[in-house]
Short mmCIF file of C-alpha atoms and ligand atoms in Angstrom, two decimals:
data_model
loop_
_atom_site.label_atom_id
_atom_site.label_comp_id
_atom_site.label_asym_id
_atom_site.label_seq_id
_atom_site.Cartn_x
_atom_site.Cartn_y
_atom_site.Cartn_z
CA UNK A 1 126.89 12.07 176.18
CA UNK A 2 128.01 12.05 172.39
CA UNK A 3 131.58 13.11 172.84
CA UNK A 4 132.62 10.50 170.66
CA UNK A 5 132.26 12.02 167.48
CA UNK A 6 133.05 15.87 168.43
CA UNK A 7 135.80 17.51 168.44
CA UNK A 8 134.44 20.80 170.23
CA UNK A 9 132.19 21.75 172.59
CA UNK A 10 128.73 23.14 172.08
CA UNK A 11 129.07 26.87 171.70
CA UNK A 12 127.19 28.85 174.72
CA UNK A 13 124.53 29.85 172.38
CA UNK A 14 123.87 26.33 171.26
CA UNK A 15 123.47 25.65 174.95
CA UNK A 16 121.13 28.13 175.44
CA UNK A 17 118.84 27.20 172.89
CA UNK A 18 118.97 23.87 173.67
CA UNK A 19 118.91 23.51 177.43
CA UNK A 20 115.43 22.68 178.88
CA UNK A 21 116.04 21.56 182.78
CA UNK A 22 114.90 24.72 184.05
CA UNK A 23 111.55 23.38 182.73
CA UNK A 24 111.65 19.95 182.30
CA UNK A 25 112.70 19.31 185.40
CA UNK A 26 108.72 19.19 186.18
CA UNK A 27 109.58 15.74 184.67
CA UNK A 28 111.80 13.74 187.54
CA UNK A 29 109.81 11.42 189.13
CA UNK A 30 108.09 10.46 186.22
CA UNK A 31 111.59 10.01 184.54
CA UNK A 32 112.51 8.14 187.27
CA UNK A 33 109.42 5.30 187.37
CA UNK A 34 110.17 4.99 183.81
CA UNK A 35 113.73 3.68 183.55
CA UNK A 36 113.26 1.73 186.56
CA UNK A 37 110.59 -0.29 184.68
CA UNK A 38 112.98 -0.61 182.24
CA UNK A 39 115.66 -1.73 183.75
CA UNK A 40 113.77 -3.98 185.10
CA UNK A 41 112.26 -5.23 182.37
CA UNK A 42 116.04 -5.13 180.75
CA UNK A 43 116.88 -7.84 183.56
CA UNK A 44 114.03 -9.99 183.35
CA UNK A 45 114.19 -10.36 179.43
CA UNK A 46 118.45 -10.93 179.84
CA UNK A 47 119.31 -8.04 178.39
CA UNK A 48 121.39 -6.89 181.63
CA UNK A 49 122.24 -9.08 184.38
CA UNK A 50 120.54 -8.81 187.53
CA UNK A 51 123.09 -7.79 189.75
CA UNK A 52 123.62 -4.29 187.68
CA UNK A 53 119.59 -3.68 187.53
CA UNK A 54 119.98 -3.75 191.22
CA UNK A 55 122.62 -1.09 191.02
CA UNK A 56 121.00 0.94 189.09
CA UNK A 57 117.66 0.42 191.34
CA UNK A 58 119.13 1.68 194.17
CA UNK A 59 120.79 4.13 192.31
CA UNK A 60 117.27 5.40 191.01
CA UNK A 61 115.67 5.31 194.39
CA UNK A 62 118.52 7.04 195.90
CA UNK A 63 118.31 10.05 193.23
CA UNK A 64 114.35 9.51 194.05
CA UNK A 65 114.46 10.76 197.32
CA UNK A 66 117.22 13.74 196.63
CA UNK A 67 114.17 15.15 193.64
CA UNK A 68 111.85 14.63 196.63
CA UNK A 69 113.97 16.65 199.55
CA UNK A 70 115.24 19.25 196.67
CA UNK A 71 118.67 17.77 196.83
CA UNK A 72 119.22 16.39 193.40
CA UNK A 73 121.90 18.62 191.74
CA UNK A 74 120.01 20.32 188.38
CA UNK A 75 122.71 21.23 186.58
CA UNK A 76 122.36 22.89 182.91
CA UNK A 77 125.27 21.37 181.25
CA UNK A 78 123.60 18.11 181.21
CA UNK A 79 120.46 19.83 179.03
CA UNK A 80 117.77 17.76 180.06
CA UNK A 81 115.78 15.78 183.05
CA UNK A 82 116.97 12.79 181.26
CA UNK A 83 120.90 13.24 180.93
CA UNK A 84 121.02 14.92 184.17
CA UNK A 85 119.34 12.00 185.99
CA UNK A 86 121.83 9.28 183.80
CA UNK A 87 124.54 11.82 184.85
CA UNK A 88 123.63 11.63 188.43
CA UNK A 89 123.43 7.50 188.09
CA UNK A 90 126.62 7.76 186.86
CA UNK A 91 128.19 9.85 189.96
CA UNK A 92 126.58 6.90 192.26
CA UNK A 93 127.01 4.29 190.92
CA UNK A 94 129.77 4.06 188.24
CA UNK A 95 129.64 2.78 184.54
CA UNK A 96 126.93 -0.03 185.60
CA UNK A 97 124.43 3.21 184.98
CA UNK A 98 125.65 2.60 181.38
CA UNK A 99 123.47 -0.11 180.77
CA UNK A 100 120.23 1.61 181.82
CA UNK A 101 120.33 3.14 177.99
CA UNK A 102 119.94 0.15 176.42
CA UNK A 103 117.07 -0.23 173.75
CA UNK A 104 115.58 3.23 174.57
CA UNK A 105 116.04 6.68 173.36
CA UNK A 106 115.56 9.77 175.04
CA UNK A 107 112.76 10.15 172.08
CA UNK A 108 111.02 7.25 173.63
CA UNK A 109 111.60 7.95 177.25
CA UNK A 110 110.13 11.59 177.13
CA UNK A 111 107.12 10.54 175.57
CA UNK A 112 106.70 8.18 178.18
CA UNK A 113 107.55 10.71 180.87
CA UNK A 114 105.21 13.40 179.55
CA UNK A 115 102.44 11.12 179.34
CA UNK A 116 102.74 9.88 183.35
CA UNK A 117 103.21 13.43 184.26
CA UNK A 118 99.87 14.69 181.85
CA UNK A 119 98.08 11.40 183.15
CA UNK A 120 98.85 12.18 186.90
CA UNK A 121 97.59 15.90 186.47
CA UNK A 122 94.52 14.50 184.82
CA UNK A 123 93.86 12.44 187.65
CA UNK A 124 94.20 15.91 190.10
CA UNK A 125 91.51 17.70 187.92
CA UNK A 126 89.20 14.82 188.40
CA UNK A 127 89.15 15.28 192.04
CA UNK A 128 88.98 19.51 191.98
CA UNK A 129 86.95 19.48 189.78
CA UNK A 130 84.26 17.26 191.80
CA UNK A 131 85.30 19.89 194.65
CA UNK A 132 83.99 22.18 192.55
CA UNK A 133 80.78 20.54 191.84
CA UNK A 134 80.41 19.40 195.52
CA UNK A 135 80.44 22.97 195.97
CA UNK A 136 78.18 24.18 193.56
CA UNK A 137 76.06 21.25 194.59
CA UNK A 138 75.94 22.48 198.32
CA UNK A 139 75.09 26.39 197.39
CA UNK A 140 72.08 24.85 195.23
CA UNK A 141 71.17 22.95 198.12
CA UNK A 142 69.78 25.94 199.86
CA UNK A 143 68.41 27.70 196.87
CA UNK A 144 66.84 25.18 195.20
CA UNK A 145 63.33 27.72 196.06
CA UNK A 146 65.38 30.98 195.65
CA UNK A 147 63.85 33.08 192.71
CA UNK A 148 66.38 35.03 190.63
CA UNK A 149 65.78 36.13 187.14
CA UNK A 150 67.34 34.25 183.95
CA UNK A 151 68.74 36.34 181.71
CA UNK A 152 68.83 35.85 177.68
CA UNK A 153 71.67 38.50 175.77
CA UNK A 154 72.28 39.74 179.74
CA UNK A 155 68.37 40.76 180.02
CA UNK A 156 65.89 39.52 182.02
CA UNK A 157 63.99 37.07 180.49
CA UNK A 158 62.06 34.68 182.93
CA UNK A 159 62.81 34.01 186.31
CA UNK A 160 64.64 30.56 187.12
CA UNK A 161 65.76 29.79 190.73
CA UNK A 162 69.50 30.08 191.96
CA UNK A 163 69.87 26.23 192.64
CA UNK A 164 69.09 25.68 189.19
CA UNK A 165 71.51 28.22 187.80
CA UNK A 166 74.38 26.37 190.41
CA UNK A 167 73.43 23.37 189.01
CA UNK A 168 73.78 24.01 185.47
CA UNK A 169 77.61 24.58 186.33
CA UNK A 170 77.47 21.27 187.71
CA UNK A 171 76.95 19.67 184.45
CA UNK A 172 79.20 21.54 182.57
CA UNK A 173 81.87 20.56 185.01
CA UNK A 174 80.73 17.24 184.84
CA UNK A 175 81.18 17.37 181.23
CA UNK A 176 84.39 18.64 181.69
CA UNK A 177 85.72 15.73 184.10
CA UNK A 178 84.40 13.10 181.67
CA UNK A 179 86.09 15.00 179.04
CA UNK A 180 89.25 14.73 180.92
CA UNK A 181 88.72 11.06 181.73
CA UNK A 182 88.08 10.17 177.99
CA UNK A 183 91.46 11.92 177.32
CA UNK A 184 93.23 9.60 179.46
CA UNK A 185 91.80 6.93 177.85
CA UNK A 186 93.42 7.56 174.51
CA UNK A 187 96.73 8.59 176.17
CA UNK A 188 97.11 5.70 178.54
CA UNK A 189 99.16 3.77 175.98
CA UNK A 190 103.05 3.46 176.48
CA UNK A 191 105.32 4.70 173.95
CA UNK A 192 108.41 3.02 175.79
CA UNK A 193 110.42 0.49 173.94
CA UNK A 194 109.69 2.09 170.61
CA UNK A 195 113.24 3.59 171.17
CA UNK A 196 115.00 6.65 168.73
CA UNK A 197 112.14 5.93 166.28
CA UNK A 198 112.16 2.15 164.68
CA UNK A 199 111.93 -0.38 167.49
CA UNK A 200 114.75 -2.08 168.93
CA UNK A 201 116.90 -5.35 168.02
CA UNK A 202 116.89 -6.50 171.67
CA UNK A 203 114.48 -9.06 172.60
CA UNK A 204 112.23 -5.80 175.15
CA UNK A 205 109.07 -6.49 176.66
CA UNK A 206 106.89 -3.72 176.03
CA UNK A 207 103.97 -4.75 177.76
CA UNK A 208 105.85 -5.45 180.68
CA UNK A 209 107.03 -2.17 180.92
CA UNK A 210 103.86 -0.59 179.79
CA UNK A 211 101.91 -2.92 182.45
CA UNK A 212 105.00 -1.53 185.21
CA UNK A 213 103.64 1.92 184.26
CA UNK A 214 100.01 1.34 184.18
CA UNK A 215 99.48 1.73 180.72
CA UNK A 216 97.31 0.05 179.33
CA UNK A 217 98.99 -1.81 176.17
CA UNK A 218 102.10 -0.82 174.42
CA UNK A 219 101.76 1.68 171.75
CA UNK A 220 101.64 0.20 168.39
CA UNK A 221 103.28 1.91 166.05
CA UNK A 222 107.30 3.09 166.59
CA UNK A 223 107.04 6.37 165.10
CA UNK A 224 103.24 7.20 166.19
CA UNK A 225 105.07 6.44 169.77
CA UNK A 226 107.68 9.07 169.32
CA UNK A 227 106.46 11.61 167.43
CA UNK A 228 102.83 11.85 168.44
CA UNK A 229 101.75 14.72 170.81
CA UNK A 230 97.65 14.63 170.36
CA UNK A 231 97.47 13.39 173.77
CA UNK A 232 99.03 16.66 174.99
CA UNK A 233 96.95 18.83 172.63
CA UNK A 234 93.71 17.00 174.08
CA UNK A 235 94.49 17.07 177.42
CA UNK A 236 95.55 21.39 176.65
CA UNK A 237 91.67 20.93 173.98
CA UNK A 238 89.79 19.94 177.35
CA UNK A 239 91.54 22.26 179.57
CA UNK A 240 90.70 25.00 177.40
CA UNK A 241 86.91 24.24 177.58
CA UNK A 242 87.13 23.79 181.14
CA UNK A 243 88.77 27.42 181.57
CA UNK A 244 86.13 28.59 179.52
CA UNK A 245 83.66 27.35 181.53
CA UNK A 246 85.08 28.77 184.26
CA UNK A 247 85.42 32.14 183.05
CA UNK A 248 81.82 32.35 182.45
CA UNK A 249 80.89 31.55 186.25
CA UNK A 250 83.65 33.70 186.80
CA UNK A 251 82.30 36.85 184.72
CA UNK A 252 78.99 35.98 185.97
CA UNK A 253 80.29 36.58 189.91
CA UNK A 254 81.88 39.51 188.74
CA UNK A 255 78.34 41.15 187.56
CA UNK A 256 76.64 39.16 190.61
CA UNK A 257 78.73 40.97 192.91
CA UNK A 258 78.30 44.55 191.68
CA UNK A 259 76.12 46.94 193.25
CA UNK A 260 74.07 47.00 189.99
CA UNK A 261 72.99 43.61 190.50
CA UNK A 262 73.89 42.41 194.16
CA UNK A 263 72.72 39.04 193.71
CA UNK A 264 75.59 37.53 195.61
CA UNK A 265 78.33 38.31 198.74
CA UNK A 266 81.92 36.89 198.17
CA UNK A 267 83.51 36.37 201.41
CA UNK A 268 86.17 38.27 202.30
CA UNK A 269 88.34 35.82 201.98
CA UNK A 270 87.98 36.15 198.25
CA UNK A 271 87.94 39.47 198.00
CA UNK A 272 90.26 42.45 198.14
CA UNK A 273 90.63 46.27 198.83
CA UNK A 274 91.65 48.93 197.24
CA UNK A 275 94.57 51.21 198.20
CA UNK A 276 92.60 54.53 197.64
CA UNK A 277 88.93 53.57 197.69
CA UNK A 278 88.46 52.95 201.37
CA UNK A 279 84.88 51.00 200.47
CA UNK A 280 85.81 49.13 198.24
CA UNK A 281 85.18 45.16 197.58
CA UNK A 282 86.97 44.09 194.46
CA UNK A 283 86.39 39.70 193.54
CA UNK A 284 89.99 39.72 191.91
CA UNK A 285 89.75 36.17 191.97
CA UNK A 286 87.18 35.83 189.85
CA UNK A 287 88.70 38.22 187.52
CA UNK A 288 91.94 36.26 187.43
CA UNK A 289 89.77 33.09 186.77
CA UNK A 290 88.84 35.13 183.88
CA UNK A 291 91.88 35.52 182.62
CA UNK A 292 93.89 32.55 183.04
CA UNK A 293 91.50 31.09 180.63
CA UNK A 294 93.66 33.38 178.28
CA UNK A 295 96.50 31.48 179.00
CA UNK A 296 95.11 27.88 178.77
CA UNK A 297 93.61 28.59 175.80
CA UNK A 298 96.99 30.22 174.43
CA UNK A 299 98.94 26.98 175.43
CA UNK A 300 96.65 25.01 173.50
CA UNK A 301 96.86 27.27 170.31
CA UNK A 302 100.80 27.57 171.22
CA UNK A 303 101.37 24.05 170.77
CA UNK A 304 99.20 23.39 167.92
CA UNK A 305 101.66 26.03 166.21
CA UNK A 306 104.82 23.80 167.52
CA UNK A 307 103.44 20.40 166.29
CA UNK A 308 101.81 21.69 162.87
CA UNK A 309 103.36 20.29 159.52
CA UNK A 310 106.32 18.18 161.43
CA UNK A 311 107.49 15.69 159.64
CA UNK A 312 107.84 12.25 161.35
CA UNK A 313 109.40 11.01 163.99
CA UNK A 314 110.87 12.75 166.48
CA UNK A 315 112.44 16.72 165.84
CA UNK A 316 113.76 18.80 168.43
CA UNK A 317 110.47 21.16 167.91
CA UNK A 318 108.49 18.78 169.93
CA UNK A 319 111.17 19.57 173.57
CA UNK A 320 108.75 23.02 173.25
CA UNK A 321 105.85 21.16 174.25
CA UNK A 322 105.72 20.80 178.07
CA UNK A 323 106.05 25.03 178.55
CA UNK A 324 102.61 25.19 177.25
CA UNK A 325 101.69 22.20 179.13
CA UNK A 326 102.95 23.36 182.45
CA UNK A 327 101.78 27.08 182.28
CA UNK A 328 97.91 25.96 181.37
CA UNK A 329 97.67 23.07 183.73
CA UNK A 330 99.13 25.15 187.05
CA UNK A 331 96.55 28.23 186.01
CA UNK A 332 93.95 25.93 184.99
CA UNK A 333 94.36 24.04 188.72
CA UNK A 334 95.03 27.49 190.67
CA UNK A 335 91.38 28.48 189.07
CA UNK A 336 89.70 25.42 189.90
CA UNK A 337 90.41 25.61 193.33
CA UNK A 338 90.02 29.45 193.32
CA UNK A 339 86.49 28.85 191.94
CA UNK A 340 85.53 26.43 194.71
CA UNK A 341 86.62 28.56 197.45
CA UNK A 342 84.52 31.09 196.41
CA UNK A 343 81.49 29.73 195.58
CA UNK A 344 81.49 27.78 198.82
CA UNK A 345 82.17 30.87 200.72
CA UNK A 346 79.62 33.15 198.67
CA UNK A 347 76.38 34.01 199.99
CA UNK A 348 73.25 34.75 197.76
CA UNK A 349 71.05 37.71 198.29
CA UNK A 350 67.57 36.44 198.59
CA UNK A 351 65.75 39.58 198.62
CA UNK A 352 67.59 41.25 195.59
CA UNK A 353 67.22 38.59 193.05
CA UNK A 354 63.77 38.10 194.00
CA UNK A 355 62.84 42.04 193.28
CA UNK A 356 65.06 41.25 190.00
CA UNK A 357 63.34 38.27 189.41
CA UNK A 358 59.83 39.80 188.86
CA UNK A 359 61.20 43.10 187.38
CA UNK A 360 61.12 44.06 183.39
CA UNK A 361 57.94 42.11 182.66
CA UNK A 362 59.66 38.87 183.44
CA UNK A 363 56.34 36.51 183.21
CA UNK A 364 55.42 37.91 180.15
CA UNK A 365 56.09 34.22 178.54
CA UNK A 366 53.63 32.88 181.73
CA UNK A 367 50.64 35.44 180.21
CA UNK A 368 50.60 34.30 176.28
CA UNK A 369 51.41 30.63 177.66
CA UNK A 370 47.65 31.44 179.53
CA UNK A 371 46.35 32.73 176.90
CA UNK A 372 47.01 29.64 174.71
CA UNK A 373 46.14 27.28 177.89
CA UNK A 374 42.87 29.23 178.78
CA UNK A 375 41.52 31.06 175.65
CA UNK A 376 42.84 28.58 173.41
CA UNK A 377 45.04 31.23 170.79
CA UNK A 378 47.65 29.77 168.88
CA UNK A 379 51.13 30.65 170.56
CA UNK A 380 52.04 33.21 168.20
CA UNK A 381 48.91 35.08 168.25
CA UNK A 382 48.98 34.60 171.99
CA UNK A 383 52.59 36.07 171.67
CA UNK A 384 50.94 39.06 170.21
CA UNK A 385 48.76 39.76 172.44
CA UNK A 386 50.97 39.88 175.29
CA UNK A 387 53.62 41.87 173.60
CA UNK A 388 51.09 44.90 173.52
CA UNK A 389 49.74 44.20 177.16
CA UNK A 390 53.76 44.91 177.98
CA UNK A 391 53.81 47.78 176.02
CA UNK A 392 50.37 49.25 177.97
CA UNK A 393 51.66 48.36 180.73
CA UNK A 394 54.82 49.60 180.54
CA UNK A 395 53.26 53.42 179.27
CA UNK A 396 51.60 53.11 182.61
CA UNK A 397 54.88 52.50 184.41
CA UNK A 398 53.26 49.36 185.88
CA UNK A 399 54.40 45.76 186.51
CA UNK A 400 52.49 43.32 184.54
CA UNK A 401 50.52 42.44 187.56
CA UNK A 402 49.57 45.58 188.94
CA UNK A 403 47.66 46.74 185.25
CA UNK A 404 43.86 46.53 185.45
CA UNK A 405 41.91 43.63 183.93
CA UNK A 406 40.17 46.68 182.10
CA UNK A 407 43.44 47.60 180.56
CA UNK A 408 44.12 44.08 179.35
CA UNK A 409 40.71 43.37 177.88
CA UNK A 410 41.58 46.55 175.57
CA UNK A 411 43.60 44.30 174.16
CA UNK A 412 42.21 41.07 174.58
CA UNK A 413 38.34 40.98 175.51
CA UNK A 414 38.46 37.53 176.96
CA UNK A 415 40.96 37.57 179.05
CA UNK A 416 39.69 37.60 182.81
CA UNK A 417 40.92 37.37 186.51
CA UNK A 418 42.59 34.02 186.02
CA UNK A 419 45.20 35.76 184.16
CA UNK A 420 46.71 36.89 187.66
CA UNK A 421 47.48 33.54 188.77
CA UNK A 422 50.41 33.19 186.47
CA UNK A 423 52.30 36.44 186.95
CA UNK A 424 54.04 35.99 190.10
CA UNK A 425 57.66 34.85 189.48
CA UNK A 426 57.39 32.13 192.47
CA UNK A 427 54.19 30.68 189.64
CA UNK A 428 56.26 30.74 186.86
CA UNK A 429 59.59 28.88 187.70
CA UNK A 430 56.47 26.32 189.98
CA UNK A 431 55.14 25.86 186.40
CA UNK A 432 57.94 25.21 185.07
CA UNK A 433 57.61 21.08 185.49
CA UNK A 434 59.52 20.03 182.01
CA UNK A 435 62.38 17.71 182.28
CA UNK A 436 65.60 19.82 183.07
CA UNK A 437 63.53 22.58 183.81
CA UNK A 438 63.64 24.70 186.67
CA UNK A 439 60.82 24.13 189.06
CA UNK A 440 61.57 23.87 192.38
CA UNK A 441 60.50 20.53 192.64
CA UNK A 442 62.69 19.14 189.73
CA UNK A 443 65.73 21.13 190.98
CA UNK A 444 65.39 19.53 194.04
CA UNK A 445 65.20 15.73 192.41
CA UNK A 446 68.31 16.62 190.56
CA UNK A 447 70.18 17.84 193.76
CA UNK A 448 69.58 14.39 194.93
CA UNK A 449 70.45 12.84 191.86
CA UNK A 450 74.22 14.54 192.38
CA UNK A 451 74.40 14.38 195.70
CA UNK A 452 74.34 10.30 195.13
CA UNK A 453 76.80 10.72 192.43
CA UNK A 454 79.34 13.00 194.01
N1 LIG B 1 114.75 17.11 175.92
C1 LIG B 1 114.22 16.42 174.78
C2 LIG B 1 112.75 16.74 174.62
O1 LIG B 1 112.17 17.19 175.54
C3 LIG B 1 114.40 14.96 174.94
C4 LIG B 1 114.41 14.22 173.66
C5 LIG B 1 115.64 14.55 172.92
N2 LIG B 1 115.83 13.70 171.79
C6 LIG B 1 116.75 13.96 170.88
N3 LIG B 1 116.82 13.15 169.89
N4 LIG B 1 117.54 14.99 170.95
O2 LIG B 1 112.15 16.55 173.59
#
C-alpha cells in the first residue's frame, strides 16, 4: 500500500510483528458499514462521483456477504482488516476502489470500527444480562418465604430468606447493565473524518457519516478521535465489575453446592463427573465463572499498560488493544450465559437452609432488639445481655430457644416468656419490615417491582 517510497520489502520479522488479521479480523463487518458511509458521504459532498461510490457499494456488499459465508480470502500479507478488505475492493472492482481512501486514515477508520464492534457487544450484554436477572428474578419468585441464614465474614449471622439473597444479585446486575449503558453513552461519538490525525482539506461531512453510523455527533477533537481508547478501557472497567460480580454468585454456588452446606442442587446439566470418583458432582461452571473474571480483569489492567504515557495521536501501540478486548468480552459473555443456565436450572434445598437458618444462635440480634423494645435497655446494654445468654446457652449445648426462662433471668431478671416470640428464624426475617430489608412481605413487593421492569 506504500510501495512508493520503498525499495525493499518488509523483512519476515517485521511482518510478524506487525500483522494483526488473525485478530482483527473480529473487525469486518464493522469495517465494512464504515467505509460504505463514507463513500457515501464522499459522493454526496462531490468528493467522488457517483457512479464510482456505486462501484465501490457493490463492491462492499459483495465482500459483505463472502465475511458472512466465510469466503472472504484473509490473507496476512495485507496486515490488517482494513488493507485486506481495500485489497479485496481492489480484486473486484479495479482502481475505482482507489477512491474509497480519500480523507480517511486507517487511524480514523479503526477507531471507528472498534467503537461499532465495542458498541454492538455492549448492546449483547444488555440483553444477557437481563437473562440473567429474569432468572434470578424467577428463582426468588418461589423463595421469596424460604428461610436461609445470612452470613457476615462466611458465619451465620441472621437469617434472611433465599428470594432476598437472589434478588440482591438482581441489583448488582442491574447496576452492571446501566453501567454498560452509560459507557455507550460516552463512546457513541464518531471518530470518522478526523483522518491520520489533523482533519482533512476535503469539504467531509462528519455528521453525515457519524448520523450513517448511529453515532451520535462527530467527535470533536482530531487527535482525541484517533488516539483516544477510554471508551475501550470503560467498556473492559465495567466488564471487570460485572465479572466480579459474577464470581461472587459463582463462589457462593460453589459453597452452596457442597455437602457442608447443601443449600442448593445444580442440575446436571451444569455439572460434571469425575473420572475416578464415581459419586461425584463437581459445578465446574461455576468455577470457570470464577475464573474468567481473572481474565477480564487482566484485559482491563493489560490495556491500561498499552495506553499509559502515549504520546498523542495515533502510535502503533494502540493495534494491541482489541486482544484484550476480544478475550474479556467472549469470557465475560460465555459466563453470563453460563450463570443464567444455572441458576435457572438450580434447585434450593428448603429443609437444609432452614436447619442452617436457625443454627449458631442466629436470632441473637432478635433477643437484645426485645430487650430494648420490651424492657426498655439501651441497645448496647441490651447487646450485653444477650451476648452472655449465648454464652449460657451455648455451655448448655442448647439453641437459644430451647434455654429455660430461669436460665435467662440469671442474667437478666426481667426478662419473661415474651422473649420466645422472637427467636424463631421465620419471626426474625417477618420482623424484618425496613425498606430493602428482607421480610417476606417486602421481598415479595420488590419481586413485583422487577418483574414490571424486566
Ligand atoms: N491495524 C492498525 C491498528 O489496529 C490500524 C491503524 C494503523 N495505522 C497506522 N498509522 N499504521 O491500530
Amino acid at each position: 500500500m506504500w510501495g512508493g517510497r520503498f525499495l525493499s520489502k518488509p523483512s519476515d520479522i517485521m511482518q510478524a510483528i506487525n500483522v494483526s488479521i488473525s485478530f482483527d479480523k473480529r473487525l469486518a463487518e464493522q469495517d465494512v458499514s464504515g467505509s460504505k458511509a463514507h463513500a457515501d458521504m464522499l459522493a454526496r459532498c462531490g468528493i467522488i462521483v457517483d457512479t464510482d461510490n456505486a462501484a465501490i457499494q457493490i463492491g462492499l456488499d459483495d465482500i459483505l456477504l463472502e465475511i458472512k459465508h466465510g469466503t472472504f480470502p484473509y490473507r496476512d500479507e495485507f496486515e490488517d482488516i482494513h488493507l485486506n478488505i481495500e485489497a479485496r475492493l481492489t480484486e473486484l472492482i479495479g482502481e475505482t476502489a482507489g477512491r474509497l481512501h480519500t480523507a480517511r486514515s486507517r487511524n480514523d477508520q479503526v477507531a471507528t470500527d472498534f467503537r461499532l464492534w465495542i458498541r454492538d457487544q455492549l448492546d449483547e450484554f444488555d440483553e444477557a444480562l437481563a437473562g440473567l436477572q429474569r432468572a434470578l428474578l424467577s428463582q426468588a419468585g418461589n423463595t421469596a418465604d424460604m428461610l436461609m441464614p445470612g452470613f457476615t465474614h462466611l458465619q451465620v449471622a441472621q437469617p434472611v430468606t433465599f428470594g432476598h439473597h437472589m434478588l440482591a444479585y438482581v441489583e448488582m446486575f442491574a447496576r452492571d447493565r446501566a453501567r454498560f449503558l452509560d459507557c455507550k453513552t460516552r463512546l457513541n461519538e464518531s471518530p470518522l473524518g478526523a483522518a491520520a490525525l489533523a482533519g482533512t482539506p476535503y469539504p467531509i461531512d462528519r455528521d453525515m457519516t457519524a448520523a450513517a453510523l448511529g453515532f451520535s455527533r462527530p467527535m470533536a477533537n482530531s487527535l482525541d478521535a484517533v488516539s483516544s481508547r477510554d471508551f475501550a478501557l470503560e467498556a473492559l472497567s465495567c466488564a471487570s465489575i460485572c465479572a466480579t460480580h459474577l464470581s461472587r454468585l459463582a463462589e457462593e454456588i460453589v459453597l452452596w453446592t457442597s455437602v457442608q452446606f447443601g443449600f442448593v442442587t445444580l442440575s446436571d446439566k451444569f455439572t460434571t463427573g469425575s473420572s475416578i470418583m464415581p459419586q461425584k458432582r463437581n459445578p465446574d461452571a461455576a468455577e470457570l465463572v470464577r475464573a474468567k473474571t481473572g481474565h477480564v480483569t487482566g484485559a482491563l489492567v493489560s490495556l491500561t499498560m498499552v495506553m499509559k504515557g502515549l504520546p498523542l495521536a495515533y502510535s502503533k501501540d494502540m493495534q494491541e488493544d482489541k486482544r484484550p478486548v476480544f478475550e474479556a468480552f467472549d469470557a465475560l459473555a460465555l459466563s453470563t450465559v453460563a450463570m443464567s443456565g444455572m441458576v435457572a436450572d438450580m434447585k434450593p434445598n428448603a429443609r437444609n437452609m432452614a436447619e442452617a437458618a436457625g443454627a449458631a444462635y442466629s436470632t441473637a440480634t432478635d433477643m437484645a432488639d426485645w430487650l430494648v423494645r420490651e424492657l426498655g435497655l439501651p441497645f448496647r446494654q441490651a447487646h450485653h445481655a444477650t451476648g452472655a445468654i449465648v454464652a449460657l446457652a451455648e455451655a448448655q449445648g442448647d439453641a437459644l430457644h430451647e434455654l429455660e426462662l430461669a436460665e435467662m433471668q440469671k442474667v437478666l431478671p426481667q426478662i419473661h416468656q415474651g422473649i420466645y416470640d422472637v427467636l424463631s428464624p421465620q419471626k426474625s426475617v417477618a420482623s424484618r419490615t425496613s425498606y430493602g430489608g428482607t421480610a417476606p412481605e417486602n421481598v415479595r413487593a420488590q419481586i413485583k417491582l422487577w418483574q414490571q421492569r424486566l
